[in-house]
Tab-separated table of C-alpha atoms in Angstrom:
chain	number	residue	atom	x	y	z
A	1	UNK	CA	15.113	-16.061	-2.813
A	2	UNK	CA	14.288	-15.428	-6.394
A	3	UNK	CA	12.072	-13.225	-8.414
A	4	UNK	CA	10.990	-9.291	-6.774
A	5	UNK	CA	11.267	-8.712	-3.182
A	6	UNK	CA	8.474	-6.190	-1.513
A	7	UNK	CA	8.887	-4.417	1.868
A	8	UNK	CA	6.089	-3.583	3.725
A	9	UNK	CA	3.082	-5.310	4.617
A	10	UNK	CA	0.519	-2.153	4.194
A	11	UNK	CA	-2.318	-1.726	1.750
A	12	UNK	CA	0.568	-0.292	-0.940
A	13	UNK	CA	3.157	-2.919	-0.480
A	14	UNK	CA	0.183	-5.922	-0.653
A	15	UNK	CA	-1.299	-4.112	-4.311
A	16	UNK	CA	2.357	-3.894	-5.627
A	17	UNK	CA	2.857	-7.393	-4.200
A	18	UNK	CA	-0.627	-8.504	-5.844
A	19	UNK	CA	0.167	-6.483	-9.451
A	20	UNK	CA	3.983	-8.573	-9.709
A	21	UNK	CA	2.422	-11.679	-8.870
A	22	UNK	CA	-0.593	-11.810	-10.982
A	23	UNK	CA	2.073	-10.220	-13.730
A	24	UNK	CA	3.933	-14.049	-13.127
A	25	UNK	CA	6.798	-12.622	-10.864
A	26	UNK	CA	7.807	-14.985	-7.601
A	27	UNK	CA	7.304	-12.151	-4.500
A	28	UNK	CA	9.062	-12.318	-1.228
A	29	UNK	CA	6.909	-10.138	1.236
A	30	UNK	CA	9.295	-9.060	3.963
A	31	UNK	CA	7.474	-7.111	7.059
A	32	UNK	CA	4.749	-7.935	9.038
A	33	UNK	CA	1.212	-8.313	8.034
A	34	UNK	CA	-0.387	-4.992	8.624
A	35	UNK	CA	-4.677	-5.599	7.855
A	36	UNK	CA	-5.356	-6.337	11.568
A	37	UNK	CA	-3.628	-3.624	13.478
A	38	UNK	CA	-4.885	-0.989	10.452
A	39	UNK	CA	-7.255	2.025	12.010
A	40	UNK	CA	-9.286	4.536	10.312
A	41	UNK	CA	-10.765	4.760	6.844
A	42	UNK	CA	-9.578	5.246	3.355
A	43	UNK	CA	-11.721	6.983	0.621
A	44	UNK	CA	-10.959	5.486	-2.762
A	45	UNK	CA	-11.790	8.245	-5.926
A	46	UNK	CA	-11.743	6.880	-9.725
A	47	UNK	CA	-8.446	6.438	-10.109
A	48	UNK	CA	-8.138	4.195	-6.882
A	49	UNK	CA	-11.132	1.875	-8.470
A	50	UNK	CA	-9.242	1.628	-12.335
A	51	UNK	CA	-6.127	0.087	-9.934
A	52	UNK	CA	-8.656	-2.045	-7.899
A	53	UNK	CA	-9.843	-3.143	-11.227
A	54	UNK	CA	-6.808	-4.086	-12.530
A	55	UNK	CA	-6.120	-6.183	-9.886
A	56	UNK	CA	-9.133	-7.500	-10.135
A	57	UNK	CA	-10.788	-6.576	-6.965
A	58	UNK	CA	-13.411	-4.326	-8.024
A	59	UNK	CA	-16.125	-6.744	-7.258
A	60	UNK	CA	-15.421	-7.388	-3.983
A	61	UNK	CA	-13.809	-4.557	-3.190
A	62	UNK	CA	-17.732	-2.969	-4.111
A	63	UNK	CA	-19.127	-5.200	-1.297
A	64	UNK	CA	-16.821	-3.980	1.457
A	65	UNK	CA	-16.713	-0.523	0.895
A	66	UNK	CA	-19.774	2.433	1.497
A	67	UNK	CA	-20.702	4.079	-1.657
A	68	UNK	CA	-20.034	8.064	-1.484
A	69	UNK	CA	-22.809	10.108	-3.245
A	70	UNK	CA	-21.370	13.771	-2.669
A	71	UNK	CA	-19.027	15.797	-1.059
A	72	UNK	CA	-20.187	18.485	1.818
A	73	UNK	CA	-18.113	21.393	2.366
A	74	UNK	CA	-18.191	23.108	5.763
A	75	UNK	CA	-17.212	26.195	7.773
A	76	UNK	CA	-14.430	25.094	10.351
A	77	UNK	CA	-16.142	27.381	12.729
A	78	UNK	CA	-19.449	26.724	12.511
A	79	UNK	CA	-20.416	23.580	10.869
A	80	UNK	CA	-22.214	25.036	8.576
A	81	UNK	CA	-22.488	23.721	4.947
A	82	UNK	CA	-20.477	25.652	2.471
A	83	UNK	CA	-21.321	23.689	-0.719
A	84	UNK	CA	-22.367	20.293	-1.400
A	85	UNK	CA	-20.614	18.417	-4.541
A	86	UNK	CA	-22.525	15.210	-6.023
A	87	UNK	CA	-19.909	12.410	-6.864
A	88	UNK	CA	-21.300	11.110	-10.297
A	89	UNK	CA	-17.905	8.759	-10.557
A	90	UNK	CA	-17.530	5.842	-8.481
A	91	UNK	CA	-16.478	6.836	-4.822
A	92	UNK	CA	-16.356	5.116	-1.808
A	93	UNK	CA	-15.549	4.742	1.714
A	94	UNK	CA	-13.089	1.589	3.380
A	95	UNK	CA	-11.855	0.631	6.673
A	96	UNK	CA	-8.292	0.286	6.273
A	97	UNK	CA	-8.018	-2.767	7.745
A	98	UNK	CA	-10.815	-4.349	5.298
A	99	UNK	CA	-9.533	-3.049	2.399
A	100	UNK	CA	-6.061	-4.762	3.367
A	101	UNK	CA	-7.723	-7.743	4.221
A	102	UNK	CA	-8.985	-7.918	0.738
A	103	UNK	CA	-5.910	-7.333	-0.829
A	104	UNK	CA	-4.208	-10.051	1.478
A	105	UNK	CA	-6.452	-12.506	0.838
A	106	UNK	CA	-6.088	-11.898	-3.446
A	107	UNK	CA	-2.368	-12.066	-2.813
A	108	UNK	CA	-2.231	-15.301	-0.905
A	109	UNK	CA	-4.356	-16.874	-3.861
A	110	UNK	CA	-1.839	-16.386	-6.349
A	111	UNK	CA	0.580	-18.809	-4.504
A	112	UNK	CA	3.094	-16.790	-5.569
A	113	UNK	CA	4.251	-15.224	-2.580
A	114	UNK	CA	6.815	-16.084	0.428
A	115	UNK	CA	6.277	-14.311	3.611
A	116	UNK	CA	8.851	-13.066	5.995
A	117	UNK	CA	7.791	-11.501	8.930
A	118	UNK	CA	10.904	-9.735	9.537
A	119	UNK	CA	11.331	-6.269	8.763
A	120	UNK	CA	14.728	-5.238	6.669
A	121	UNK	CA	17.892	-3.838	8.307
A	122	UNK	CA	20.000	-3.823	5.567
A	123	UNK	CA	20.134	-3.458	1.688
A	124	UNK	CA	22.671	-4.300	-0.222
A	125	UNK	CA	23.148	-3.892	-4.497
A	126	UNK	CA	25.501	-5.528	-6.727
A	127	UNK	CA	26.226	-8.104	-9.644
A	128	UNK	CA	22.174	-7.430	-10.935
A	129	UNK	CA	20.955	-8.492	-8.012
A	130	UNK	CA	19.829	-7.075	-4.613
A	131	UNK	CA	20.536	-8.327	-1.255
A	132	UNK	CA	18.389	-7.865	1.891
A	133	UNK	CA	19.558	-8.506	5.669
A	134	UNK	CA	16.810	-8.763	7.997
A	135	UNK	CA	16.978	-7.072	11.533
A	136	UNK	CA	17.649	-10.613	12.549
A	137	UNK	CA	20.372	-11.092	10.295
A	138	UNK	CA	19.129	-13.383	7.915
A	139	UNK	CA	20.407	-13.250	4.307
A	140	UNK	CA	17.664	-12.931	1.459
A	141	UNK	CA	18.722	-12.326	-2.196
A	142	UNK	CA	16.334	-10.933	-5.369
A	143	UNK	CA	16.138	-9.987	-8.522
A	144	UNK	CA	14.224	-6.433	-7.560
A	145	UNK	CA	13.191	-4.734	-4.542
A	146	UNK	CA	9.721	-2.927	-4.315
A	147	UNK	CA	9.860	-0.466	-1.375
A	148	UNK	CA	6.820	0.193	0.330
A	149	UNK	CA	7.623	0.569	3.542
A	150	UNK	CA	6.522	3.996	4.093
A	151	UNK	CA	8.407	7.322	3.406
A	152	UNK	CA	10.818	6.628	6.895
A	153	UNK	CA	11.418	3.215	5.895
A	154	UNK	CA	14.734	0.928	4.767
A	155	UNK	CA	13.463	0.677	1.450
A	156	UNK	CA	12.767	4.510	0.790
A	157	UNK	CA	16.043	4.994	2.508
A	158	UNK	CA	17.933	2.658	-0.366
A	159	UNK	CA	15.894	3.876	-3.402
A	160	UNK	CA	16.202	7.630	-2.687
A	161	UNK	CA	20.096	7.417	-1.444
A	162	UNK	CA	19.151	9.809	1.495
A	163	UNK	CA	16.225	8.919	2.691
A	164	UNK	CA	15.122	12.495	2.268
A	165	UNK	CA	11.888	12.908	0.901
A	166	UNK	CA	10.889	13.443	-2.992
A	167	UNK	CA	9.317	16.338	-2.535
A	168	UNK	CA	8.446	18.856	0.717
A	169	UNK	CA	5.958	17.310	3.292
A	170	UNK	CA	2.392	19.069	2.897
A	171	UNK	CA	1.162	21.175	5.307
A	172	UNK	CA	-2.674	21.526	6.167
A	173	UNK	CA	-4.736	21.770	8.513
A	174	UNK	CA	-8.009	19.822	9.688
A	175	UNK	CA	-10.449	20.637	11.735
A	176	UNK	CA	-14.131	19.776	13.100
């Protein structure tokens, strides 16, 4: 294996696969492909559409998604609305699962990317280089590894030498 190695198969390890690859990097994709089993929605703000833009997905990333025109603010208790905010910058709604789809299918156009559905066990660094050992034990060397396997994952583990997390976990609160 040459070139950048990315872990994880969600809608952040596919746009960091995407940006290397259309940047001319070789990408080894290790993890399963998460699109299908995706559930739930994501709402993307303006910063969300300048880095579908820059992957060039803004187009069809448009035609997927449901256009948000303004916030609504309620009481938890009764339902009642609070405030309503109008959304004059580009917002919109996505199923997960589409939005990874879309990604997916940009990445696999490149040609630039090897997929191995096997998630990492082990990471290894020396000599410049990184080394990756699949649950299964296979052997996979790179240049770079791009973790994006979520904050519990192998990759988070390596990069932050503890696997603790950056900063505290948020706590909030949602309710109907």
């Amino acid at each position: 294996m040459a070139g950048l190695a990315v872990s994880g198969g969600g809608i952040a390890g596919l746009a960091a696969a995407l940006g290397a690859a259309r940047a001319g990097h070789d990408i080894t994709l290790l993890g399963g492909s998460a699109a299908p089993s995706l559930k739930g929605g994501v709402q993307i703000a303006p910063n969300g559409w300048a880095a579908l833009e820059s992957l060039g997905l803004g187009d069809s990333a448009r035609a997927c998604s449901t256009r948000l025109h303004n916030i609504t603010v309620r009481a938890l208790d009764s339902g009642a609305t609070l405030i309503r905010l109008p959304l004059h910058d580009p917002y919109a709604s996505f199923g997960r699962a589409a939005l990874a789809g879309l990604v997916e299918e940009a990445l696999d156009a490149t040609g630039r990317v090897t997929r191995i559905a096997e998630d990492i066990a082990h990471i290894h660094q020396n000599d410049g280089h990184v080394t990756l050992i699949t649950a299964e034990g296979a052997s996979h060397q790179c240049d770079g590894l791009v973790a994006a396997d979520g904050g519990k994952g192998p990759g988070r583990r390596h990069v932050t030498a503890n696997g603790r997390p950056a900063s505290p976990p948020a706590k909030w609160r949602c309710g109907r």
